Amino acid sequence: MQPWTIGRGLAYIYSGGTNIAPVPSFFVELQAARIFGIPAVIVLTLALALIAQIVLSRTAFGRSVYATGGNPLAARLAGINTERVIVIAFMISGLMSAIAGLLITARFEAGAATAAQGLELAVIAAVVIGGVSLFGGEGNMGSMLLGVLLLGLVQNAVNLLNVPPNWDSVVSGLVIAAAAALDVYRRNYLEAGMRRKIIASKSS
């Protein structure tokens, strides 16, 4: 059993399987708020993405995250406390998930145990499309946001074509499979190129 299933089960128990409404006025105001004509929810999301990109690209912790994701053993041998990096990364992930839950509550103006159910596959598809490697150590927030946008366009196109809703998961799964295959091919191609360069440098 995955930890998130425990959390969802507790949410069902707490809510009794029904929506919790009305929500505090803060959520309603957040949903309706605009900043320079742009929904505040979108502005907040972009701000968090910008902060995350700065942390990943401009700080020692961000470099440690990439190193740990790419090769934990090499990162450990280089002096990085990989266990601490992993724990902090999961803590940040949990915090971002909590913020996302609050934003979904603001969007629906109700708390629901079924909110975002099934989005796990869509999230994986979006980040893989955005260039995040399934093997770790690669990716950035800008490309990831483009991946989210692209997947959203694909899903909207599916809806506009009156495709049955159950096909959304099929489309997301196919997208993940294609992106994963491309990732494997790209990684193998790059590794083969690096090996050729090393052999050529040694022979010269």
XYZ file of C-alpha atoms in Angstrom:
204
model
C 0.000 0.000 0.000
C 1.288 3.439 -0.946
C 1.383 6.231 1.672
C -0.949 8.385 -0.376
C -3.642 5.683 -0.208
C -3.477 5.887 3.586
C -3.933 9.652 3.428
C -6.852 9.349 1.030
C -8.454 6.722 3.248
C -8.161 9.010 6.278
C -9.733 11.814 4.224
C -12.682 9.522 3.418
C -13.063 8.630 7.084
C -12.911 12.264 8.197
C -15.342 13.537 5.560
C -17.632 10.533 5.550
C -17.230 10.395 1.774
C -19.067 13.704 1.272
C -17.884 17.158 0.289
C -17.068 19.569 3.103
C -18.713 22.927 2.417
C -18.901 25.805 2.755
C -15.199 26.489 3.003
C -13.703 29.541 4.742
C -14.111 32.773 2.812
C -10.352 32.861 2.169
C -10.690 30.050 -0.380
C -13.525 31.788 -2.188
C -11.577 35.047 -2.287
C -8.461 33.255 -3.544
C -10.416 31.638 -6.357
C -11.878 34.993 -7.419
C -8.715 37.072 -6.930
C -6.915 38.540 -9.924
C -3.432 40.048 -10.180
C -3.104 42.304 -13.226
C -6.032 40.400 -14.697
C -4.388 37.007 -14.150
C -5.962 34.537 -11.694
C -4.085 34.625 -8.403
C -3.889 30.822 -8.398
C -1.850 30.893 -11.619
C 0.385 33.693 -10.327
C 1.053 31.740 -7.137
C 1.862 28.604 -9.112
C 4.308 30.470 -11.360
C 5.920 32.136 -8.329
C 6.485 28.771 -6.657
C 7.917 27.367 -9.888
C 10.307 30.323 -10.154
C 11.479 29.852 -6.574
C 11.996 26.134 -7.209
C 14.016 26.854 -10.361
C 16.244 29.317 -8.508
C 16.841 26.798 -5.724
C 17.654 24.021 -8.194
C 19.952 26.067 -10.418
C 21.576 28.563 -8.055
C 22.090 26.795 -4.723
C 24.300 24.022 -3.379
C 21.211 22.115 -2.308
C 19.841 22.210 -5.853
C 23.095 20.830 -7.249
C 23.015 18.150 -4.568
C 19.493 17.190 -5.667
C 20.606 16.757 -9.273
C 23.695 14.803 -8.220
C 21.733 12.546 -5.876
C 19.047 11.918 -8.492
C 21.566 11.190 -11.226
C 23.894 8.900 -9.302
C 23.391 8.506 -5.537
C 26.579 6.476 -5.067
C 28.769 8.994 -6.879
C 27.103 11.837 -4.971
C 27.774 10.074 -1.661
C 31.418 9.496 -2.609
C 31.665 13.201 -3.486
C 30.737 14.090 0.085
C 27.022 14.794 -0.333
C 24.747 13.640 2.464
C 22.354 11.904 0.090
C 20.010 10.675 2.820
C 19.458 14.212 4.064
C 18.937 15.473 0.511
C 16.310 12.783 -0.131
C 14.471 13.507 3.139
C 14.411 17.268 2.459
C 13.257 16.652 -1.123
C 10.343 14.558 0.136
C 9.505 17.219 2.726
C 9.397 19.884 0.011
C 7.289 17.587 -2.154
C 4.845 17.128 0.718
C 4.641 20.888 1.256
C 3.967 21.506 -2.431
C 1.302 18.791 -2.413
C -0.383 20.483 0.550
C -0.381 23.825 -1.275
C -1.798 22.132 -4.377
C -4.553 20.635 -2.219
C -5.432 24.079 -0.885
C -5.547 25.485 -4.416
C -7.851 22.659 -5.534
C -10.074 23.369 -2.532
C -10.209 27.022 -3.588
C -11.064 26.016 -7.142
C -13.965 23.755 -6.140
C -14.910 25.887 -3.113
C -15.296 22.631 -1.205
C -13.141 20.004 0.412
C -13.503 16.582 -1.164
C -11.699 13.317 -0.487
C -11.987 12.491 -4.194
C -10.334 15.744 -5.319
C -7.403 15.152 -7.687
C -8.043 11.409 -7.697
C -6.369 9.906 -10.745
C -4.120 12.913 -11.362
C -1.041 10.940 -10.317
C -0.663 9.527 -13.825
C -1.224 12.943 -15.388
C 1.476 14.494 -13.185
C 3.999 11.834 -14.191
C 3.110 12.324 -17.850
C 3.457 16.101 -17.608
C 6.903 16.094 -16.008
C 8.206 13.399 -18.360
C 6.971 15.373 -21.354
C 8.752 18.382 -19.849
C 12.107 16.612 -19.994
C 12.364 15.276 -16.442
C 14.242 11.998 -16.707
C 12.674 8.919 -15.178
C 16.212 7.917 -14.221
C 16.756 11.105 -12.215
C 19.244 13.945 -12.356
C 17.708 15.875 -15.273
C 14.986 18.454 -15.784
C 14.073 22.030 -14.965
C 10.953 23.904 -13.950
C 10.542 25.823 -17.208
C 10.416 22.693 -19.342
C 8.177 21.011 -16.791
C 5.640 23.845 -17.017
C 5.671 23.502 -20.792
C 5.022 19.790 -20.333
C 2.034 20.561 -18.105
C 0.721 23.012 -20.707
C 1.157 20.524 -23.542
C -0.576 17.731 -21.659
C -3.411 20.112 -20.765
C -3.825 20.967 -24.451
C -3.904 17.266 -25.357
C -6.533 16.529 -22.704
C -8.630 19.515 -23.799
C -8.425 18.293 -27.387
C -9.628 14.866 -26.243
C -12.580 16.498 -24.488
C -13.420 18.697 -27.495
C -13.444 15.620 -29.707
C -16.053 14.072 -27.372
C -13.787 11.152 -26.569
C -15.111 9.153 -23.560
C -13.545 10.356 -20.271
C -12.025 6.954 -19.542
C -9.726 7.443 -22.508
C -7.913 10.266 -20.671
C -5.941 7.699 -18.691
C -5.173 5.765 -21.866
C -3.850 8.912 -23.552
C -1.777 9.831 -20.500
C -0.376 6.305 -20.331
C 0.593 6.351 -24.010
C 2.238 9.744 -23.555
C 4.246 8.428 -20.595
C 5.289 5.333 -22.552
C 6.400 7.423 -25.545
C 8.261 9.933 -23.374
C 9.922 7.151 -21.376
C 11.025 5.400 -24.567
C 12.449 8.673 -25.864
C 14.212 9.240 -22.552
C 15.797 5.782 -22.660
C 16.867 6.266 -26.287
C 18.288 9.715 -25.586
C 20.191 8.515 -22.526
C 21.632 5.513 -24.345
C 22.573 7.716 -27.320
C 24.322 10.239 -25.105
C 26.149 7.533 -23.162
C 27.272 5.905 -26.400
C 28.534 9.276 -27.632
C 30.461 9.856 -24.423
C 32.043 6.422 -24.631
C 33.157 7.113 -28.208
C 34.708 10.412 -27.145
C 36.568 8.756 -24.262
C 37.881 6.000 -26.516
C 38.905 8.538 -29.158
C 40.721 10.715 -26.597
C 42.599 7.717 -25.185
C 43.604 6.456 -28.627
C 44.920 9.881 -29.633
